[in-house]
Amino acid sequence: MSSVRRRRGSEAQSKEIQAEENNKEEEEEEKEHGEDDNDKNKKKKKMKDEKSKEKQEKKRKWSCIDSCCWFVGCICTVWWLMLFLYKLMPASLPQYVTEAITGPLPDPPGVKLKKEGLTAKHPVVFVPGIVTGGLELWEGHQCAEGLFRKRLWGGTFGEVYKRPSCWAEHMSLDNETGLDPPGIRVRPVSGLVAADYFAPGYFVWAVLIANLAHIGYEEKSMYMAAYDWRISFQNTEVRDRALSRIKSNIELMVATNGGNKAVILPHSMGVLYFLHFMKWVEAPAPMGGGGGSDWCSKYIKAVVNIGGPFLGVPKAIAGLFSAEARDIAVARALAPGFLDNDLFRLQTLQHVMRMTRTWDSTMSMIPRGGETIWGGLDWSPEEGYTPSERKQNSNNTQLTGQETNKTNVNYGRMISFGRDVAEAPSTEIEMTDFRGAIKGHSVANTSCRDVWTEYHDMGVEGVRAVAEHKVYTASSIIDLLQFVAPKMMARGSAHFSYGIADNLDDPKYQHYKYWSNPLETKLPNAPDMEIFSMYGVGLPTERAYIYKLSPYAECYIPFEIDTTAEGPDEDSCLKGGVYTVDGDETVPVLSTGFMCAKGWRGKTRFNPFGIKTYIREYEHSPPANFLEGRGTQSGAHVDIMGNFALIEDVIRVAAGAKGEDLRGDQVYSDIFKWSEKIKLRL
Amino acid sequence: MSFLRRRKPTLTPSSPNSDHNNDDSDVDNDKERKTIREEKRKNTNTRWSCLDNCWWFVGGVCTVWWFLLFLYNAMPRSIPQYVTEVIAGPMPDPPGIKLAKEGLKANHPVVFVPGIVTCGLELWEGESCADGLFRKRLWGGTFGELYKRPLCWVKHMSLDNETGLDPPGMRIRPVSGLVAADYFAPGFFVWAVLIANLARIGYEEKNMYMASYDWRLSFQNTEVRDQTLSRMKSNIELMVATNGGKKVVVIPHSMGTLYFLHFMKWVEAPAPMGGGGGSDWCAKHIKAVMNIGGPFLGVPKTLAGLFSMEAKDIAIVKAFAPHVLESDVFHFQTLQHLMRMTRTWDSTMSMIPKGGETIWGGLDWSPEGHYECNTKQHKDNHKPSVKNMNYGRLISFGKEVATLHSSKLERLDFKGALKDKKHVNVSICDVWTEYHEMGIENVEAIAKYKAYTADSILDLLYFVAPKMMKRGDAHFSHGIADDLDDPKYNHYKYWSNPLTTTLPNATDMEIYSMYGVGIPTERAYVYKVNSDSECNIPFKIDTSADGGKEDSCLQGGVYSADGDETVPVLSSGFMFAKGWRGKTRFNPSGIRTYIREYDHSPPANLLEGRGTQSGAHVDILGNFALIEDIIRVAAGATCEDLGGERVYSDIFKWSEKINLKL
């Protein structure tokens, strides 16, 4: 249809133009023509015949621009028409179509529970995770003019494309202090808008907020504890008074809601942030908030952690070590030159790495607890796990599954150089200690095209020494990071700690750097409080990596994930250089579940007052159709915030239910089995 | 270029049409030749006509538009500024940059209290007609929904007529955070300029707080429903604590000044009714209150709004195009719909003129007496004024009445008139305003009373809108207290009226009144009875009433006096010039008060937008001089450092004429 139209148009137009060219001759005709066409036909025809030869030639000259115009106009008009029709369409039509196809949709949990008669009771506090909170500019350099109070992070990210290096400059922090660089102030957005949508259409908290609103919540009973997720937890208080604000707002909400205690909903890194907060608020004034030792029991009903990386995330290591996660590694394998020259012209990854390495908060997610938790050279808590087994989800297949997968993945070796190393028994690996290796300053060309990453200080010798150590466990990986990024880790170790406490009463554990590590702090004295850990399961999640030396020149990051390393068959845990295990695509089950399954269960030394803990797992199933968007049964790290089952649980808790009312634990994974294997003194 | 292109399509219909006609009619000697040609062209040429032209034209326009847009975006940012500087000379630095160069730093935390209308409202729960608007702004922003579903919008924006709270099943809540009132609509700044300038000297969200509240509700109800006052208290305490004990500088604007008066009483009052902060809360937490354009004694404009849903702007539109307003958004009865909506908003009643004849003048006198409207512009010294304006008659029926001496006025009391309902056919008018219950007799009775002063106008409002005034009476008072120690004045309804409360006991606090002057401001009205039909609002401003000379204060039925276009100087200045000056019974602890007036001058060129020296009610928030004053105070200065008072109007002269017991 359209092709036909287009042809006609171009020819017709060429004719007009031709007609215009012969304007003088035709002028009379044109006038008379308007009055009466038929009478003048003969005359006209003669002239036309004479011209017909010329026409053929002139057609081509004009067709291009005119047909372009015609085409654009056509498209625009059709577009507007469609848009108009779309707007005219009643709002219920898409829903109607869906219902016709898939049967009636279930009510959103908010509507369903409202019908059950639930109403708003406990005030709710959201603690967003890393990356999901918006950041806006309050003061910037010349290049960021006109961006005052515009979002640099979140929203459309328009500025990344318009002025990438300016953007990276403003998003970076000072490499020494971990605070603002001089002349730049980037601050978190406040209010519910801070993290309801990450980008237009990509919800984070919005679905949950909308459902809570159904049972009567509004801004006076909901609070978004937005903080600058780039800086270390204690620094959010030092710079922005973020912890004081949370304290004051919780106190206000409890007071104005008739003394009903708050329900806290931390997500992702917010979980660690809130652990930090609970210690901070009860600690005495200069370092802490001075709320007194019963603050938590007075103000908090329940902490409902969603996808919390209590014990860290292996992904964080890949990010810090080589600015790669699996997604990036795959992109690199497919198009090697792509990432290196797209946004910043060159060295995208190095720019990104330089930026992310100034963000102290990333270090809060380095795996904690060392080999005790994550496994050593020859064992790991998850060993024997096969991805296929969970899918069948029945007890009978378990035995066969274990037998067939005799390969026995060594998840404990979080980074290995080469696939053979990853699979070899530990006795056969020759490890050379890298710690003493001299960093060859002379070899490295520091002026390396402006971008500074600490790798340039390392030199070739240092890189080789790292590779020759071959295998790194959760313990030695911290040494590795200290070797390759000493400045970053110097900042990090002032704010975070990754060990296990021997004696929790040691006064040194009163320092704030231990507050966000559940293995080095006690839970507060609040026996009525409840702690939930809600997370998705059933998605392959990064757990260990196979690395190789980067073949490029010295200006590049010298290590990269070996994407050629593939497992023996489709079901294997090894894909593209990454060993995967059960989890929510970002955080492995071990990290989200262990503390609630064992570390804090009952009265332990980490939980001296016996706060009740519950595990609620949500099995992932992908969205049934496109209209569901990111799915109402998703278990993925962020998409789980739209999971109806989870939302229902959250609403019930907010409306007053206890863990028992939700029927206690809900477990699909092997978390309890795995936890048993971990020998942690309790 | 574009001219050429456009001409082409106009010629187009000729040739193809003729061909087409040939095919049908002409069967002559040309037949043979034609058949050959036909084969080539038959399909192609037949319908090249209007539709194709349209597309071609649209395409051309779009392409040119995109091209220009591209050029505009490609243009370096400094060009418009460069052009302006060439024309008008170098621009002055914005006050924030200027003062940052002087070395000023963020010091005291700052609290903004927005006024009526300027703060955004969003939907939290609505009826099915408002589907998909969850957490979208109904008020503020683009107002898109007002055009898409006007009736739904009006329904949701209205409050319950009995309680003054949410109607069942609807929850509209104020937007929170700085975004609540930085821009009212895209490009129309309210607080944004001030915020940007404060940010230059180091302010950010930890030391700025927007005390947004639902401006439709009465002040005490914001606490009852949303706990807004408690939030404000808690946030001020938090900011003082986290900023090293520095007291806050509060910046209320417009109705926010009354709201903050209410807050200061509330916070120190004991717990069930008040905030229980103790009698020294203000002294401990507030450094200065910098009121911007505060209608302390009310605004005459509110009367016109409540009485007949007209302000000067609407009255003029009505005169030019009598049917536009009736037929545009709501099909008909726009004004009635609006009136029904606004009459459910309790807060409007906080701005009914207060203090009665003592303040606003009686039948034959007014404090402004000889003010001449246009002298301000000429800046001449004291031209002898020609006519005596009777500003005291806030509403008069007919121009003659407005100027007649009181002894010659024949007034009939309307209060006794019976409301008879049989004259009115309520079912015809779907819109319910209380006027429909009144009947024609009463309308006439009101008109026969002829002139209303600030005292009798209250009676008038009680008569025409009893339900509204009943709600209002529970939350606001409009009188003058005889004995401020009377325990009845502990009730919250007196808290927002400066004539029935005392200022808090905070001797170190400073109170500023900052407002624009030099713009004619509505002060009194000439009304007439609207004879159209019973479904209409029965009164309207008599736009034909004009003062003979061009510079008369009476224009289009409205008498204007000096002010900032909305609030007359008398209202924003009197308390500071006299009522609170020194130790008076309204200001027992002798808090220092300062007046800072800003003479209005319109923007010098288009690029300045709404002007950097404006004195208009809202635009003054972009006035560089005012911003500079605020920043200096926020950075620690006292009023002495600003150079004391700054007065252009005759406010002190007028205040002297007011006999108020102090």
PDB file of N, CA, C and O in Angstrom, chain A residues 563-612:
ATOM      1  N   THR A 563      36.067 -15.580  28.747  1.00  0.00           N
ATOM      2  CA  THR A 563      34.732 -15.966  28.304  1.00  0.00           C
ATOM      3  C   THR A 563      34.733 -17.249  27.498  1.00  0.00           C
ATOM      4  O   THR A 563      33.675 -17.777  27.179  1.00  0.00           O
ATOM      5  N   THR A 564      35.900 -17.739  27.154  1.00  0.00           N
ATOM      6  CA  THR A 564      35.920 -18.985  26.379  1.00  0.00           C
ATOM      7  C   THR A 564      35.727 -20.209  27.258  1.00  0.00           C
ATOM      8  O   THR A 564      35.458 -21.294  26.759  1.00  0.00           O
ATOM      9  N   ALA A 565      35.879 -20.033  28.552  1.00  0.00           N
ATOM     10  CA  ALA A 565      35.765 -21.184  29.440  1.00  0.00           C
ATOM     11  C   ALA A 565      34.304 -21.576  29.575  1.00  0.00           C
ATOM     12  O   ALA A 565      33.495 -20.837  30.124  1.00  0.00           O
ATOM     13  N   GLU A 566      33.950 -22.728  29.036  1.00  0.00           N
ATOM     14  CA  GLU A 566      32.567 -23.198  29.082  1.00  0.00           C
ATOM     15  C   GLU A 566      32.519 -24.555  29.756  1.00  0.00           C
ATOM     16  O   GLU A 566      33.449 -25.347  29.671  1.00  0.00           O
ATOM     17  N   GLY A 567      31.424 -24.821  30.393  1.00  0.00           N
ATOM     18  CA  GLY A 567      31.246 -26.125  31.021  1.00  0.00           C
ATOM     19  C   GLY A 567      31.022 -27.204  29.990  1.00  0.00           C
ATOM     20  O   GLY A 567      30.814 -26.919  28.808  1.00  0.00           O
ATOM     21  N   PRO A 568      31.051 -28.459  30.415  1.00  0.00           N
ATOM     22  CA  PRO A 568      30.949 -29.583  29.485  1.00  0.00           C
ATOM     23  C   PRO A 568      29.593 -29.673  28.777  1.00  0.00           C
ATOM     24  O   PRO A 568      29.523 -30.050  27.623  1.00  0.00           O
ATOM     25  N   ASP A 569      28.510 -29.322  29.420  1.00  0.00           N
ATOM     26  CA  ASP A 569      27.205 -29.450  28.761  1.00  0.00           C
ATOM     27  C   ASP A 569      26.332 -28.249  29.076  1.00  0.00           C
ATOM     28  O   ASP A 569      26.739 -27.334  29.787  1.00  0.00           O
ATOM     29  N   GLU A 570      25.135 -28.270  28.547  1.00  0.00           N
ATOM     30  CA  GLU A 570      24.226 -27.142  28.672  1.00  0.00           C
ATOM     31  C   GLU A 570      23.894 -26.794  30.115  1.00  0.00           C
ATOM     32  O   GLU A 570      23.756 -25.639  30.484  1.00  0.00           O
ATOM     33  N   ASP A 571      23.743 -27.809  30.927  1.00  0.00           N
ATOM     34  CA  ASP A 571      23.305 -27.588  32.301  1.00  0.00           C
ATOM     35  C   ASP A 571      24.436 -27.187  33.226  1.00  0.00           C
ATOM     36  O   ASP A 571      24.218 -27.013  34.417  1.00  0.00           O
ATOM     37  N   SER A 572      25.600 -27.090  32.684  1.00  0.00           N
ATOM     38  CA  SER A 572      26.742 -26.869  33.559  1.00  0.00           C
ATOM     39  C   SER A 572      26.654 -25.518  34.264  1.00  0.00           C
ATOM     40  O   SER A 572      25.992 -24.595  33.809  1.00  0.00           O
ATOM     41  N   CYS A 573      27.356 -25.455  35.393  1.00  0.00           N
ATOM     42  CA  CYS A 573      27.375 -24.201  36.146  1.00  0.00           C
ATOM     43  C   CYS A 573      28.352 -23.205  35.552  1.00  0.00           C
ATOM     44  O   CYS A 573      28.357 -22.048  35.926  1.00  0.00           O
ATOM     45  N   LEU A 574      29.225 -23.684  34.664  1.00  0.00           N
ATOM     46  CA  LEU A 574      30.239 -22.792  34.130  1.00  0.00           C
ATOM     47  C   LEU A 574      29.808 -22.292  32.761  1.00  0.00           C
ATOM     48  O   LEU A 574      29.608 -23.066  31.841  1.00  0.00           O
ATOM     49  N   LYS A 575      29.625 -21.001  32.678  1.00  0.00           N
ATOM     50  CA  LYS A 575      29.265 -20.430  31.387  1.00  0.00           C
ATOM     51  C   LYS A 575      30.009 -19.131  31.198  1.00  0.00           C
ATOM     52  O   LYS A 575      29.960 -18.254  32.051  1.00  0.00           O
ATOM     53  N   GLY A 576      30.711 -19.047  30.091  1.00  0.00           N
ATOM     54  CA  GLY A 576      31.406 -17.807  29.780  1.00  0.00           C
ATOM     55  C   GLY A 576      32.357 -17.352  30.869  1.00  0.00           C
ATOM     56  O   GLY A 576      32.455 -16.166  31.157  1.00  0.00           O
ATOM     57  N   GLY A 577      33.044 -18.298  31.484  1.00  0.00           N
ATOM     58  CA  GLY A 577      34.043 -17.928  32.469  1.00  0.00           C
ATOM     59  C   GLY A 577      33.483 -17.653  33.848  1.00  0.00           C
ATOM     60  O   GLY A 577      34.190 -17.214  34.740  1.00  0.00           O
ATOM     61  N   VAL A 578      32.185 -17.898  34.037  1.00  0.00           N
ATOM     62  CA  VAL A 578      31.558 -17.593  35.313  1.00  0.00           C
ATOM     63  C   VAL A 578      30.882 -18.848  35.859  1.00  0.00           C
ATOM     64  O   VAL A 578      30.105 -19.488  35.159  1.00  0.00           O
ATOM     65  N   TYR A 579      31.199 -19.207  37.084  1.00  0.00           N
ATOM     66  CA  TYR A 579      30.495 -20.283  37.755  1.00  0.00           C
ATOM     67  C   TYR A 579      29.255 -19.713  38.418  1.00  0.00           C
ATOM     68  O   TYR A 579      29.329 -18.720  39.134  1.00  0.00           O
ATOM     69  N   THR A 580      28.122 -20.357  38.186  1.00  0.00           N
ATOM     70  CA  THR A 580      26.903 -19.815  38.780  1.00  0.00           C
ATOM     71  C   THR A 580      26.312 -20.791  39.786  1.00  0.00           C
ATOM     72  O   THR A 580      26.553 -21.994  39.735  1.00  0.00           O
ATOM     73  N   VAL A 581      25.503 -20.248  40.653  1.00  0.00           N
ATOM     74  CA  VAL A 581      24.877 -21.015  41.709  1.00  0.00           C
ATOM     75  C   VAL A 581      23.480 -20.436  41.916  1.00  0.00           C
ATOM     76  O   VAL A 581      23.119 -19.447  41.290  1.00  0.00           O
ATOM     77  N   ASP A 582      22.709 -21.043  42.764  1.00  0.00           N
ATOM     78  CA  ASP A 582      21.345 -20.582  42.987  1.00  0.00           C
ATOM     79  C   ASP A 582      21.329 -19.197  43.645  1.00  0.00           C
ATOM     80  O   ASP A 582      22.177 -18.890  44.479  1.00  0.00           O
ATOM     81  N   GLY A 583      20.357 -18.397  43.269  1.00  0.00           N
ATOM     82  CA  GLY A 583      20.287 -17.058  43.844  1.00  0.00           C
ATOM     83  C   GLY A 583      19.268 -16.217  43.109  1.00  0.00           C
ATOM     84  O   GLY A 583      18.392 -16.752  42.438  1.00  0.00           O
ATOM     85  N   ASP A 584      19.386 -14.907  43.224  1.00  0.00           N
ATOM     86  CA  ASP A 584      18.419 -14.022  42.569  1.00  0.00           C
ATOM     87  C   ASP A 584      19.066 -13.255  41.434  1.00  0.00           C
ATOM     88  O   ASP A 584      18.658 -12.151  41.122  1.00  0.00           O
ATOM     89  N   GLU A 585      20.058 -13.833  40.812  1.00  0.00           N
ATOM     90  CA  GLU A 585      20.761 -13.261  39.670  1.00  0.00           C
ATOM     91  C   GLU A 585      21.884 -12.323  40.104  1.00  0.00           C
ATOM     92  O   GLU A 585      22.800 -12.059  39.335  1.00  0.00           O
ATOM     93  N   THR A 586      21.830 -11.808  41.308  1.00  0.00           N
ATOM     94  CA  THR A 586      22.888 -10.930  41.774  1.00  0.00           C
ATOM     95  C   THR A 586      23.502 -11.482  43.060  1.00  0.00           C
ATOM     96  O   THR A 586      24.715 -11.586  43.187  1.00  0.00           O
ATOM     97  N   VAL A 587      22.647 -11.816  43.993  1.00  0.00           N
ATOM     98  CA  VAL A 587      23.139 -12.267  45.286  1.00  0.00           C
ATOM     99  C   VAL A 587      22.901 -13.770  45.414  1.00  0.00           C
ATOM    100  O   VAL A 587      21.781 -14.236  45.236  1.00  0.00           O
ATOM    101  N   PRO A 588      23.943 -14.557  45.729  1.00  0.00           N
ATOM    102  CA  PRO A 588      23.736 -15.992  45.926  1.00  0.00           C
ATOM    103  C   PRO A 588      22.944 -16.260  47.206  1.00  0.00           C
ATOM    104  O   PRO A 588      22.994 -15.469  48.151  1.00  0.00           O
ATOM    105  N   VAL A 589      22.225 -17.352  47.209  1.00  0.00           N
ATOM    106  CA  VAL A 589      21.399 -17.705  48.353  1.00  0.00           C
ATOM    107  C   VAL A 589      22.197 -17.712  49.650  1.00  0.00           C
ATOM    108  O   VAL A 589      21.723 -17.286  50.702  1.00  0.00           O
ATOM    109  N   LEU A 590      23.425 -18.186  49.554  1.00  0.00           N
ATOM    110  CA  LEU A 590      24.265 -18.264  50.736  1.00  0.00           C
ATOM    111  C   LEU A 590      24.358 -16.927  51.460  1.00  0.00           C
ATOM    112  O   LEU A 590      24.275 -16.846  52.687  1.00  0.00           O
ATOM    113  N   SER A 591      24.528 -15.870  50.683  1.00  0.00           N
ATOM    114  CA  SER A 591      24.706 -14.550  51.278  1.00  0.00           C
ATOM    115  C   SER A 591      23.408 -14.018  51.876  1.00  0.00           C
ATOM    116  O   SER A 591      23.390 -13.455  52.966  1.00  0.00           O
ATOM    117  N   THR A 592      22.306 -14.213  51.173  1.00  0.00           N
ATOM    118  CA  THR A 592      21.039 -13.672  51.668  1.00  0.00           C
ATOM    119  C   THR A 592      20.483 -14.498  52.815  1.00  0.00           C
ATOM    120  O   THR A 592      19.840 -13.973  53.719  1.00  0.00           O
ATOM    121  N   GLY A 593      20.730 -15.810  52.751  1.00  0.00           N
ATOM    122  CA  GLY A 593      20.024 -16.680  53.683  1.00  0.00           C
ATOM    123  C   GLY A 593      20.782 -17.092  54.923  1.00  0.00           C
ATOM    124  O   GLY A 593      20.156 -17.336  55.959  1.00  0.00           O
ATOM    125  N   PHE A 594      22.102 -17.154  54.845  1.00  0.00           N
ATOM    126  CA  PHE A 594      22.821 -17.809  55.927  1.00  0.00           C
ATOM    127  C   PHE A 594      22.563 -17.220  57.307  1.00  0.00           C
ATOM    128  O   PHE A 594      22.318 -17.942  58.263  1.00  0.00           O
ATOM    129  N   MET A 595      22.609 -15.910  57.417  1.00  0.00           N
ATOM    130  CA  MET A 595      22.453 -15.310  58.752  1.00  0.00           C
ATOM    131  C   MET A 595      21.092 -15.654  59.336  1.00  0.00           C
ATOM    132  O   MET A 595      20.968 -15.968  60.519  1.00  0.00           O
ATOM    133  N   CYS A 596      20.047 -15.586  58.512  1.00  0.00           N
ATOM    134  CA  CYS A 596      18.720 -15.873  59.038  1.00  0.00           C
ATOM    135  C   CYS A 596      18.502 -17.367  59.229  1.00  0.00           C
ATOM    136  O   CYS A 596      17.694 -17.790  60.047  1.00  0.00           O
ATOM    137  N   ALA A 597      19.228 -18.193  58.462  1.00  0.00           N
ATOM    138  CA  ALA A 597      19.057 -19.638  58.599  1.00  0.00           C
ATOM    139  C   ALA A 597      19.866 -20.193  59.758  1.00  0.00           C
ATOM    140  O   ALA A 597      19.468 -21.154  60.407  1.00  0.00           O
ATOM    141  N   LYS A 598      21.012 -19.606  60.017  1.00  0.00           N
ATOM    142  CA  LYS A 598      21.858 -20.188  61.061  1.00  0.00           C
ATOM    143  C   LYS A 598      22.491 -19.132  61.975  1.00  0.00           C
ATOM    144  O   LYS A 598      22.385 -19.221  63.186  1.00  0.00           O
ATOM    145  N   GLY A 599      23.138 -18.139  61.369  1.00  0.00           N
ATOM    146  CA  GLY A 599      23.916 -17.196  62.170  1.00  0.00           C
ATOM    147  C   GLY A 599      23.106 -16.479  63.246  1.00  0.00           C
ATOM    148  O   GLY A 599      23.601 -16.211  64.338  1.00  0.00           O
ATOM    149  N   TRP A 600      21.864 -16.148  62.943  1.00  0.00           N
ATOM    150  CA  TRP A 600      21.032 -15.425  63.895  1.00  0.00           C
ATOM    151  C   TRP A 600      19.903 -16.283  64.447  1.00  0.00           C
ATOM    152  O   TRP A 600      19.095 -15.799  65.239  1.00  0.00           O
ATOM    153  N   ARG A 601      19.794 -17.531  63.975  1.00  0.00           N
ATOM    154  CA  ARG A 601      18.627 -18.319  64.362  1.00  0.00           C
ATOM    155  C   ARG A 601      18.724 -18.713  65.828  1.00  0.00           C
ATOM    156  O   ARG A 601      19.721 -19.275  66.260  1.00  0.00           O
ATOM    157  N   GLY A 602      17.673 -18.454  66.558  1.00  0.00           N
ATOM    158  CA  GLY A 602      17.697 -18.717  67.994  1.00  0.00           C
ATOM    159  C   GLY A 602      18.609 -17.733  68.689  1.00  0.00           C
ATOM    160  O   GLY A 602      18.880 -16.653  68.174  1.00  0.00           O
ATOM    161  N   LYS A 603      19.063 -18.097  69.888  1.00  0.00           N
ATOM    162  CA  LYS A 603      19.994 -17.212  70.591  1.00  0.00           C
ATOM    163  C   LYS A 603      21.414 -17.605  70.249  1.00  0.00           C
ATOM    164  O   LYS A 603      21.873 -18.678  70.615  1.00  0.00           O
ATOM    165  N   THR A 604      22.113 -16.766  69.521  1.00  0.00           N
ATOM    166  CA  THR A 604      23.510 -17.037  69.211  1.00  0.00           C
ATOM    167  C   THR A 604      24.323 -15.858  69.703  1.00  0.00           C
ATOM    168  O   THR A 604      23.760 -14.881  70.201  1.00  0.00           O
ATOM    169  N   ARG A 605      25.633 -15.962  69.529  1.00  0.00           N
ATOM    170  CA  ARG A 605      26.418 -14.822  70.010  1.00  0.00           C
ATOM    171  C   ARG A 605      26.215 -13.604  69.120  1.00  0.00           C
ATOM    172  O   ARG A 605      26.453 -12.477  69.538  1.00  0.00           O
ATOM    173  N   PHE A 606      25.766 -13.796  67.877  1.00  0.00           N
ATOM    174  CA  PHE A 606      25.475 -12.655  67.021  1.00  0.00           C
ATOM    175  C   PHE A 606      24.084 -12.097  67.289  1.00  0.00           C
ATOM    176  O   PHE A 606      23.747 -11.006  66.868  1.00  0.00           O
ATOM    177  N   ASN A 607      23.269 -12.883  67.937  1.00  0.00           N
ATOM    178  CA  ASN A 607      21.882 -12.482  68.207  1.00  0.00           C
ATOM    179  C   ASN A 607      21.593 -12.783  69.668  1.00  0.00           C
ATOM    180  O   ASN A 607      20.817 -13.685  69.976  1.00  0.00           O
ATOM    181  N   PRO A 608      22.233 -12.064  70.586  1.00  0.00           N
ATOM    182  CA  PRO A 608      22.197 -12.470  71.995  1.00  0.00           C
ATOM    183  C   PRO A 608      20.807 -12.362  72.627  1.00  0.00           C
ATOM    184  O   PRO A 608      20.567 -12.965  73.665  1.00  0.00           O
ATOM    185  N   PHE A 609      19.894 -11.622  72.008  1.00  0.00           N
ATOM    186  CA  PHE A 609      18.585 -11.445  72.637  1.00  0.00           C
ATOM    187  C   PHE A 609      17.502 -12.262  71.937  1.00  0.00           C
ATOM    188  O   PHE A 609      16.324 -12.106  72.218  1.00  0.00           O
ATOM    189  N   GLY A 610      17.914 -13.093  71.036  1.00  0.00           N
ATOM    190  CA  GLY A 610      16.972 -14.028  70.430  1.00  0.00           C
ATOM    191  C   GLY A 610      15.888 -13.382  69.587  1.00  0.00           C
ATOM    192  O   GLY A 610      14.716 -13.754  69.670  1.00  0.00           O
ATOM    193  N   ILE A 611      16.266 -12.417  68.766  1.00  0.00           N
ATOM    194  CA  ILE A 611      15.300 -11.845  67.823  1.00  0.00           C
ATOM    195  C   ILE A 611      14.887 -12.939  66.853  1.00  0.00           C
ATOM    196  O   ILE A 611      15.713 -13.714  66.384  1.00  0.00           O
ATOM    197  N   LYS A 612      13.605 -12.996  66.536  1.00  0.00           N
ATOM    198  CA  LYS A 612      13.114 -14.052  65.642  1.00  0.00           C
ATOM    199  C   LYS A 612      13.493 -13.736  64.207  1.00  0.00           C
ATOM    200  O   LYS A 612      13.353 -12.596  63.751  1.00  0.00           O
TER     201      LYS A 612
END
